[in-house]
Amino acid sequence: MHYPNGKKNNGFHQPSATNRSMGFSNRGMTLEEDINATNKFYRDTNKAVIHKKPTPVQVVNVHYPKRSAAVITEGYFKQPSTTDYNGVYRSRHIDFEAKETKNKTRFPLANIHAHQINHMKSILNHGGICFLIIRFSVYNETYYIPAETFFPFWDGQFNDGKKSIPYETIQNKGYKIPFHLQARVDYLAMIDQLYF
Amino acid sequence: MHYPNGKKNNGFHQPSATNRSMGFSNRGMTLEEDINATNKFYRDTNKAVIHKKPTPVQVVNVHYPKRSAAVITEGYFKQPSTTDYNGVYRSRHIDFEAKETKNKTRFPLANIHAHQINHMKSILNHGGICFLIIRFSVYNETYYIPAETFFPFWDGQFNDGKKSIPYETIQNKGYKIPFHLQARVDYLAMIDQLYF
């Protein structure tokens, strides 16, 4: 079997059952889908317990029909105050945020919010392992960026005004995450290298 | 100041700004409100980073009005597959579930779901600290129960058919969590005793 990783894809990101069943890399899967599948694989194989947090919803109105489930009839998406993923691996607390960009040359810092940065700084401060997963979807490349590597770029925007990180910098300072058929974004491989 | 802890309350649980500003214990606050306030205090004082996970909502229909926020017009509450709270404290992964009962004599096991038990067993297995916080609201008493103490009762129901844990057993096997004005459910005090 061949998995033509690293080949440029066509830029479209609709999930494609055909491609998947034919084993053609993860082209067409969103980063979130890939990470959710990876986390499920980690749980199923008893390797780690890591979940995506539910999207926070502010519920305004709920209708309670007789003899059936409550229906939310008015609700709003709230901005998350933390990162999207956390859990435990080899007794360490794991916490990360994942973003993909269609940009070919840089990762725009606007993808991350200030309160998420504050959260990540606190996690590190309390001994957790904290990082970002950034995918350049046009290259189908996914990088592991330690939070402590990311912070200077985030903080720098308020001094030098640079609102993005160049693709080359992420290639140099980040770690390219391997793709495996089941651990599609095998970020624990990076953690094994960096922390154990 | 006196905090008449341990006194029976009247069984009502509406939040009461009057009681709170007068410093009358936490009568009238729900367990969830107390834990959220405690976690905020822990974060504000840089003691730990622990959050309640958002309630999972299955979004079925979203309306996108022009020039205003997306509105969820049909959604349903989903059953959580994990516990409600997690985070990091003194480099340890923390994971717990919190339940209050109005029952005076026993804690009904139906308050906890099988997949939550499986989740808690996995957390322990991977080196996390895992427990339950159980409040008997009529006595205004809140207990810390290590997950490993809880499991035999949960598993036992499928052998001996006992669907609840007697109040006396929780008094004996659990740890009564102290109430403080800011750390209203000061469960980290228990963790300090048990793990450090």
GROMACS .gro file of C-alpha atoms in nm:
model
  392
    1MET     CA    1   0.000   0.000   0.000
    2HIS     CA    2   0.114   0.351  -0.071
    3TYR     CA    3   0.009   0.665   0.104
    4PRO     CA    4   0.111   0.954  -0.113
    5ASN     CA    5   0.175   1.189   0.176
    6GLY     CA    6   0.322   1.526   0.114
    7LYS     CA    7   0.175   1.552  -0.233
    8LYS     CA    8  -0.006   1.873  -0.288
    9ASN     CA    9  -0.378   1.822  -0.290
   10ASN     CA   10  -0.634   2.018  -0.483
   11GLY     CA   11  -0.726   2.249  -0.199
   12PHE     CA   12  -1.072   2.107  -0.150
   13HIS     CA   13  -1.157   1.968   0.188
   14GLN     CA   14  -1.481   1.780   0.162
   15PRO     CA   15  -1.458   1.444   0.334
   16SER     CA   16  -1.435   1.183   0.064
   17ALA     CA   17  -1.532   0.828   0.147
   18THR     CA   18  -1.387   0.710  -0.183
   19ASN     CA   19  -1.042   0.846  -0.114
   20ARG     CA   20  -1.049   0.717   0.242
   21SER     CA   21  -1.150   0.364   0.155
   22MET     CA   22  -0.884   0.359  -0.114
   23GLY     CA   23  -0.623   0.458   0.142
   24PHE     CA   24  -0.522   0.778  -0.030
   25SER     CA   25  -0.372   0.970   0.260
   26ASN     CA   26  -0.605   1.197   0.448
   27ARG     CA   27  -0.684   1.429   0.164
   28GLY     CA   28  -1.031   1.564   0.207
   29MET     CA   29  -1.058   1.510   0.584
   30THR     CA   30  -1.066   1.816   0.804
   31LEU     CA   31  -0.803   1.850   1.074
   32GLU     CA   32  -1.075   1.819   1.336
   33GLU     CA   33  -1.199   1.492   1.187
   34ASP     CA   34  -0.846   1.357   1.172
   35ILE     CA   35  -0.773   1.449   1.533
   36ASN     CA   36  -1.103   1.307   1.654
   37ALA     CA   37  -1.025   0.979   1.475
   38THR     CA   38  -0.675   0.982   1.623
   39ASN     CA   39  -0.805   1.040   1.974
   40LYS     CA   40  -1.057   0.760   1.935
   41PHE     CA   41  -0.777   0.531   1.821
   42TYR     CA   42  -0.566   0.636   2.120
   43ARG     CA   43  -0.857   0.560   2.353
   44ASP     CA   44  -0.952   0.233   2.185
   45THR     CA   45  -0.594   0.108   2.210
   46ASN     CA   46  -0.565   0.236   2.568
   47LYS     CA   47  -0.277   0.466   2.477
   48ALA     CA   48  -0.418   0.793   2.611
   49VAL     CA   49  -0.747   0.953   2.716
   50ILE     CA   50  -0.785   1.273   2.517
   51HIS     CA   51  -1.113   1.430   2.407
   52LYS     CA   52  -1.232   1.732   2.217
   53LYS     CA   53  -1.436   1.956   2.441
   54PRO     CA   54  -1.792   2.025   2.327
   55THR     CA   55  -1.850   2.354   2.148
   56PRO     CA   56  -1.992   2.591   2.407
   57VAL     CA   57  -2.349   2.694   2.334
   58GLN     CA   58  -2.545   2.958   2.518
   59VAL     CA   59  -2.894   2.817   2.547
   60VAL     CA   60  -3.161   3.088   2.548
   61ASN     CA   61  -3.485   2.901   2.486
   62VAL     CA   62  -3.579   2.538   2.535
   63HIS     CA   63  -3.907   2.378   2.436
   64TYR     CA   64  -4.022   2.075   2.634
   65PRO     CA   65  -4.260   1.875   2.419
   66LYS     CA   66  -4.469   1.606   2.588
   67ARG     CA   67  -4.321   1.258   2.558
   68SER     CA   68  -4.009   1.361   2.367
   69ALA     CA   69  -3.671   1.519   2.420
   70ALA     CA   70  -3.620   1.884   2.509
   71VAL     CA   71  -3.554   2.098   2.202
   72ILE     CA   72  -3.327   2.400   2.208
   73THR     CA   73  -3.514   2.656   1.998
   74GLU     CA   74  -3.277   2.946   2.050
   75GLY     CA   75  -2.907   2.920   2.118
   76TYR     CA   76  -2.582   3.093   2.026
   77PHE     CA   77  -2.227   2.974   1.978
   78LYS     CA   78  -1.997   3.112   2.244
   79GLN     CA   79  -1.629   3.176   2.204
   80PRO     CA   80  -1.432   2.906   2.386
   81SER     CA   81  -1.226   3.036   2.679
   82THR     CA   82  -0.986   2.742   2.668
   83THR     CA   83  -0.828   2.519   2.405
   84ASP     CA   84  -1.031   2.254   2.227
   85TYR     CA   85  -0.856   1.934   2.337
   86ASN     CA   86  -0.725   1.796   2.662
   87GLY     CA   87  -0.666   1.476   2.853
   88VAL     CA   88  -0.400   1.257   3.008
   89TYR     CA   89  -0.107   1.062   2.860
   90ARG     CA   90   0.165   0.878   3.055
   91SER     CA   91   0.048   1.059   3.369
   92ARG     CA   92   0.095   1.401   3.207
   93HIS     CA   93  -0.181   1.654   3.147
   94ILE     CA   94  -0.216   1.722   2.775
   95ASP     CA   95  -0.373   2.040   2.637
   96PHE     CA   96  -0.373   2.169   2.281
   97GLU     CA   97  -0.543   2.376   2.017
   98ALA     CA   98  -0.570   2.275   1.650
   99LYS     CA   99  -0.608   2.506   1.350
  100GLU     CA  100  -0.584   2.462   0.978
  101THR     CA  101  -0.525   2.734   0.727
  102LYS     CA  102  -0.565   2.748   0.352
  103ASN     CA  103  -0.294   3.013   0.343
  104LYS     CA  104   0.010   2.900   0.143
  105THR     CA  105   0.275   3.125   0.294
  106ARG     CA  106   0.187   3.203   0.655
  107PHE     CA  107  -0.024   3.118   0.961
  108PRO     CA  108  -0.237   3.418   1.061
  109LEU     CA  109  -0.224   3.478   1.438
  110ALA     CA  110  -0.588   3.588   1.431
  111ASN     CA  111  -0.673   3.216   1.432
  112ILE     CA  112  -0.592   3.209   1.803
  113HIS     CA  113  -0.757   3.424   2.069
  114ALA     CA  114  -0.586   3.606   2.354
  115HIS     CA  115  -0.774   3.415   2.625
  116GLN     CA  116  -0.658   3.088   2.468
  117ILE     CA  117  -0.298   3.209   2.492
  118ASN     CA  118  -0.351   3.298   2.857
  119HIS     CA  119  -0.500   2.956   2.917
  120MET     CA  120  -0.202   2.785   2.749
  121LYS     CA  121   0.044   2.986   2.956
  122SER     CA  122  -0.137   2.875   3.273
  123ILE     CA  123  -0.131   2.511   3.164
  124LEU     CA  124   0.245   2.524   3.112
  125ASN     CA  125   0.286   2.704   3.441
  126HIS     CA  126   0.109   2.419   3.621
  127GLY     CA  127   0.315   2.146   3.460
  128GLY     CA  128   0.096   2.040   3.170
  129ILE     CA  129   0.219   1.965   2.819
  130CYS     CA  130   0.079   2.230   2.588
  131PHE     CA  131   0.109   2.278   2.213
  132LEU     CA  132  -0.064   2.374   1.889
  133ILE     CA  133  -0.136   2.157   1.590
  134ILE     CA  134  -0.127   2.364   1.273
  135ARG     CA  135  -0.215   2.228   0.932
  136PHE     CA  136  -0.133   2.392   0.602
  137SER     CA  137  -0.413   2.230   0.412
  138VAL     CA  138  -0.287   2.313   0.062
  139TYR     CA  139   0.032   2.118   0.137
  140ASN     CA  140  -0.148   1.861   0.354
  141GLU     CA  141   0.123   1.917   0.615
  142THR     CA  142   0.050   1.915   0.986
  143TYR     CA  143   0.289   2.057   1.244
  144TYR     CA  144   0.332   2.023   1.617
  145ILE     CA  145   0.433   2.358   1.770
  146PRO     CA  146   0.521   2.362   2.142
  147ALA     CA  147   0.328   2.639   2.315
  148GLU     CA  148   0.652   2.791   2.442
  149THR     CA  149   0.770   2.818   2.080
  150PHE     CA  150   0.446   2.983   1.972
  151PHE     CA  151   0.423   3.248   2.248
  152PRO     CA  152   0.706   3.474   2.127
  153PHE     CA  153   0.532   3.508   1.788
  154TRP     CA  154   0.200   3.579   1.951
  155ASP     CA  155   0.345   3.832   2.193
  156GLY     CA  156   0.563   3.981   1.919
  157GLN     CA  157   0.267   4.105   1.716
  158PHE     CA  158   0.210   4.374   1.977
  159ASN     CA  159   0.567   4.498   1.931
  160ASP     CA  160   0.666   4.436   1.571
  161GLY     CA  161   0.313   4.428   1.433
  162LYS     CA  162   0.364   4.097   1.252
  163LYS     CA  163   0.024   3.932   1.247
  164SER     CA  164   0.134   3.597   1.113
  165ILE     CA  165   0.406   3.333   1.126
  166PRO     CA  166   0.575   3.247   0.795
  167TYR     CA  167   0.530   2.892   0.667
  168GLU     CA  168   0.908   2.847   0.660
  169THR     CA  169   0.934   2.940   1.028
  170ILE     CA  170   0.677   2.678   1.118
  171GLN     CA  171   0.866   2.425   0.907
  172ASN     CA  172   1.186   2.512   1.096
  173LYS     CA  173   1.059   2.555   1.451
  174GLY     CA  174   0.776   2.301   1.445
  175TYR     CA  175   0.774   1.924   1.411
  176LYS     CA  176   0.597   1.767   1.117
  177ILE     CA  177   0.347   1.519   1.251
  178PRO     CA  178   0.350   1.178   1.080
  179PHE     CA  179   0.034   1.045   0.920
  180HIS     CA  180  -0.065   0.688   1.000
  181LEU     CA  181  -0.370   0.508   0.878
  182GLN     CA  182  -0.523   0.494   1.227
  183ALA     CA  183  -0.337   0.764   1.416
  184ARG     CA  184  -0.398   1.010   1.137
  185VAL     CA  185  -0.235   1.297   1.328
  186ASP     CA  186   0.003   1.103   1.549
  187TYR     CA  187   0.095   1.386   1.782
  188LEU     CA  188   0.178   1.153   2.073
  189ALA     CA  189   0.480   1.041   1.868
  190MET     CA  190   0.606   1.400   1.903
  191ILE     CA  191   0.537   1.405   2.277
  192ASP     CA  192   0.728   1.079   2.319
  193GLN     CA  193   1.027   1.239   2.150
  194LEU     CA  194   1.010   1.569   2.333
  195TYR     CA  195   0.916   1.467   2.688
  196PHE     CA  196   0.998   1.101   2.754
  197MET     CA  197  -1.772   3.612   6.101
  198HIS     CA  198  -1.953   3.286   6.148
  199TYR     CA  199  -2.035   3.038   5.878
  200PRO     CA  200  -2.295   2.805   6.018
  201ASN     CA  201  -2.166   2.507   5.825
  202GLY     CA  202  -2.313   2.168   5.885
  203LYS     CA  203  -2.647   2.313   5.992
  204LYS     CA  204  -2.937   2.164   5.808
  205ASN     CA  205  -3.078   2.401   5.554
  206ASN     CA  206  -3.435   2.429   5.438
  207GLY     CA  207  -3.390   2.213   5.131
  208PHE     CA  208  -3.440   2.496   4.884
  209HIS     CA  209  -3.165   2.562   4.635
  210GLN     CA  210  -3.236   2.888   4.464
  211PRO     CA  211  -2.926   3.107   4.450
  212SER     CA  212  -2.971   3.381   4.703
  213ALA     CA  213  -2.768   3.697   4.669
  214THR     CA  214  -2.884   3.807   5.012
  215ASN     CA  215  -2.754   3.499   5.187
  216ARG     CA  216  -2.430   3.514   4.997
  217SER     CA  217  -2.354   3.876   5.068
  218MET     CA  218  -2.433   3.815   5.433
  219GLY     CA  219  -2.184   3.531   5.442
  220PHE     CA  220  -2.435   3.269   5.543
  221SER     CA  221  -2.256   2.954   5.424
  222ASN     CA  222  -2.345   2.835   5.078
  223ARG     CA  223  -2.708   2.760   5.144
  224GLY     CA  224  -2.907   2.809   4.831
  225MET     CA  225  -2.618   2.771   4.584
  226THR     CA  226  -2.618   2.468   4.361
  227LEU     CA  227  -2.319   2.239   4.373
  228GLU     CA  228  -2.235   2.336   4.016
  229GLU     CA  229  -2.237   2.706   4.102
  230ASP     CA  230  -2.016   2.642   4.403
  231ILE     CA  231  -1.766   2.438   4.203
  232ASN     CA  232  -1.757   2.691   3.921
  233ALA     CA  233  -1.686   2.968   4.173
  234THR     CA  234  -1.419   2.752   4.336
  235ASN     CA  235  -1.251   2.679   4.003
  236LYS     CA  236  -1.254   3.047   3.914
  237PHE     CA  237  -1.092   3.123   4.249
  238TYR     CA  238  -0.830   2.854   4.187
  239ARG     CA  239  -0.755   3.006   3.846
  240ASP     CA  240  -0.756   3.365   3.966
  241THR     CA  241  -0.510   3.281   4.243
  242ASN     CA  242  -0.300   3.069   4.005
  243LYS     CA  243  -0.350   2.758   4.215
  244ALA     CA  244  -0.484   2.526   3.944
  245VAL     CA  245  -0.640   2.533   3.597
  246ILE     CA  246  -0.964   2.339   3.615
  247HIS     CA  247  -1.275   2.406   3.406
  248LYS     CA  248  -1.621   2.265   3.362
  249LYS     CA  249  -1.665   2.126   3.013
  250PRO     CA  250  -1.944   2.279   2.809
  251THR     CA  251  -2.269   2.084   2.796
  252PRO     CA  252  -2.266   1.893   2.467
  253VAL     CA  253  -2.534   2.009   2.225
  254GLN     CA  254  -2.622   1.844   1.899
  255VAL     CA  255  -2.689   2.130   1.662
  256VAL     CA  256  -2.948   2.040   1.397
  257ASN     CA  257  -3.045   2.374   1.248
  258VAL     CA  258  -2.869   2.709   1.240
  259HIS     CA  259  -3.011   3.030   1.104
  260TYR     CA  260  -2.765   3.291   0.972
  261PRO     CA  261  -2.931   3.631   0.982
  262LYS     CA  262  -2.764   3.913   0.793
  263ARG     CA  263  -2.544   4.135   1.009
  264SER     CA  264  -2.593   3.938   1.330
  265ALA     CA  265  -2.481   3.624   1.505
  266ALA     CA  266  -2.576   3.275   1.392
  267VAL     CA  267  -2.879   3.142   1.580
  268ILE     CA  268  -2.924   2.776   1.665
  269THR     CA  269  -3.292   2.714   1.597
  270GLU     CA  270  -3.294   2.341   1.665
  271GLY     CA  271  -3.060   2.159   1.898
  272TYR     CA  272  -3.067   1.878   2.151
  273PHE     CA  273  -2.880   1.806   2.471
  274LYS     CA  274  -2.650   1.508   2.436
  275GLN     CA  275  -2.544   1.278   2.716
  276PRO     CA  276  -2.183   1.355   2.813
  277SER     CA  277  -1.940   1.069   2.746
  278THR     CA  278  -1.690   1.192   3.003
  279THR     CA  279  -1.697   1.362   3.339
  280ASP     CA  280  -1.785   1.730   3.372
  281TYR     CA  281  -1.463   1.876   3.511
  282ASN     CA  282  -1.095   1.841   3.436
  283GLY     CA  283  -0.767   2.027   3.437
  284VAL     CA  284  -0.421   2.033   3.588
  285TYR     CA  285  -0.296   2.082   3.945
  286ARG     CA  286   0.063   2.047   4.066
  287SER     CA  287   0.149   1.877   3.735
  288ARG     CA  288  -0.121   1.613   3.786
  289HIS     CA  289  -0.418   1.561   3.558
  290ILE     CA  290  -0.741   1.614   3.752
  291ASP     CA  291  -1.075   1.468   3.645
  292PHE     CA  292  -1.400   1.452   3.837
  293GLU     CA  293  -1.776   1.435   3.830
  294ALA     CA  294  -2.006   1.624   4.068
  295LYS     CA  295  -2.358   1.528   4.173
  296GLU     CA  296  -2.597   1.648   4.436
  297THR     CA  297  -2.891   1.457   4.573
  298LYS     CA  298  -3.191   1.561   4.780
  299ASN     CA  299  -3.208   1.208   4.914
  300LYS     CA  300  -3.156   1.198   5.292
  301THR     CA  301  -3.039   0.840   5.333
  302ARG     CA  302  -2.854   0.728   5.019
  303PHE     CA  303  -2.685   0.828   4.693
  304PRO     CA  304  -2.862   0.663   4.396
  305LEU     CA  305  -2.610   0.513   4.153
  306ALA     CA  306  -2.838   0.606   3.862
  307ASN     CA  307  -2.688   0.956   3.894
  308ILE     CA  308  -2.375   0.825   3.720
  309HIS     CA  309  -2.367   0.665   3.374
  310ALA     CA  310  -2.173   0.355   3.273
  311HIS     CA  311  -1.963   0.540   3.013
  312GLN     CA  312  -1.861   0.791   3.280
  313ILE     CA  313  -1.738   0.503   3.497
  314ASN     CA  314  -1.541   0.364   3.204
  315HIS     CA  315  -1.393   0.707   3.144
  316MET     CA  316  -1.292   0.740   3.510
  317LYS     CA  317  -1.130   0.396   3.508
  318SER     CA  318  -0.925   0.499   3.204
  319ILE     CA  319  -0.817   0.823   3.368
  320LEU     CA  320  -0.689   0.636   3.673
  321ASN     CA  321  -0.522   0.383   3.448
  322HIS     CA  322  -0.327   0.663   3.276
  323GLY     CA  323  -0.212   0.824   3.598
  324GLY     CA  324  -0.472   1.095   3.648
  325ILE     CA  325  -0.633   1.184   3.980
  326CYS     CA  326  -1.000   1.097   3.956
  327PHE     CA  327  -1.285   1.136   4.204
  328LEU     CA  328  -1.648   1.225   4.261
  329ILE     CA  329  -1.790   1.516   4.453
  330ILE     CA  330  -2.123   1.422   4.609
  331ARG     CA  331  -2.343   1.666   4.796
  332PHE     CA  332  -2.629   1.573   5.023
  333SER     CA  333  -2.816   1.896   4.984
  334VAL     CA  334  -3.054   1.852   5.276
  335TYR     CA  335  -2.755   1.833   5.510
  336ASN     CA  336  -2.547   2.081   5.307
  337GLU     CA  337  -2.261   1.832   5.324
  338THR     CA  338  -2.023   1.776   5.034
  339TYR     CA  339  -1.796   1.472   5.009
  340TYR     CA  340  -1.487   1.382   4.812
  341ILE     CA  341  -1.500   1.016   4.704
  342PRO     CA  342  -1.190   0.876   4.532
  343ALA     CA  343  -1.292   0.701   4.209
  344GLU     CA  344  -1.128   0.380   4.328
  345THR     CA  345  -1.351   0.390   4.637
  346PHE     CA  346  -1.662   0.446   4.426
  347PHE     CA  347  -1.606   0.169   4.168
  348PRO     CA  348  -1.679  -0.131   4.396
  349PHE     CA  349  -2.021   0.015   4.476
  350TRP     CA  350  -2.092   0.083   4.112
  351ASP     CA  351  -1.978  -0.263   4.000
  352GLY     CA  352  -2.151  -0.424   4.297
  353GLN     CA  353  -2.499  -0.326   4.178
  354PHE     CA  354  -2.470  -0.586   3.902
  355ASN     CA  355  -2.403  -0.857   4.163
  356ASP     CA  356  -2.589  -0.766   4.478
  357GLY     CA  357  -2.850  -0.547   4.309
  358LYS     CA  358  -2.789  -0.252   4.543
  359LYS     CA  359  -2.867   0.058   4.341
  360SER     CA  360  -2.743   0.315   4.590
  361ILE     CA  361  -2.475   0.392   4.848
  362PRO     CA  362  -2.597   0.461   5.203
  363TYR     CA  363  -2.530   0.808   5.341
  364GLU     CA  364  -2.338   0.655   5.634
  365THR     CA  365  -2.106   0.473   5.395
  366ILE     CA  366  -2.025   0.798   5.216
  367GLN     CA  367  -1.964   0.962   5.553
  368ASN     CA  368  -1.724   0.681   5.643
  369LYS     CA  369  -1.545   0.619   5.313
  370GLY     CA  370  -1.549   0.973   5.175
  371TYR     CA  371  -1.386   1.294   5.290
  372LYS     CA  372  -1.601   1.587   5.389
  373ILE     CA  373  -1.492   1.886   5.183
  374PRO     CA  374  -1.444   2.206   5.379
  375PHE     CA  375  -1.639   2.518   5.285
  376HIS     CA  376  -1.445   2.841   5.252
  377LEU     CA  377  -1.581   3.175   5.151
  378GLN     CA  378  -1.390   3.176   4.821
  379ALA     CA  379  -1.304   2.812   4.767
  380ARG     CA  380  -1.662   2.710   4.839
  381VAL     CA  381  -1.592   2.343   4.766
  382ASP     CA  382  -1.223   2.326   4.848
  383TYR     CA  383  -1.154   1.987   4.694
  384LEU     CA  384  -0.785   2.062   4.631
  385ALA     CA  385  -0.739   2.054   5.009
  386MET     CA  386  -0.838   1.686   4.987
  387ILE     CA  387  -0.599   1.623   4.698
  388ASP     CA  388  -0.316   1.783   4.894
  389GLN     CA  389  -0.383   1.543   5.180
  390LEU     CA  390  -0.425   1.233   4.967
  391TYR     CA  391  -0.158   1.275   4.699
  392PHE     CA  392   0.115   1.517   4.810
   0.00000   0.00000   0.00000
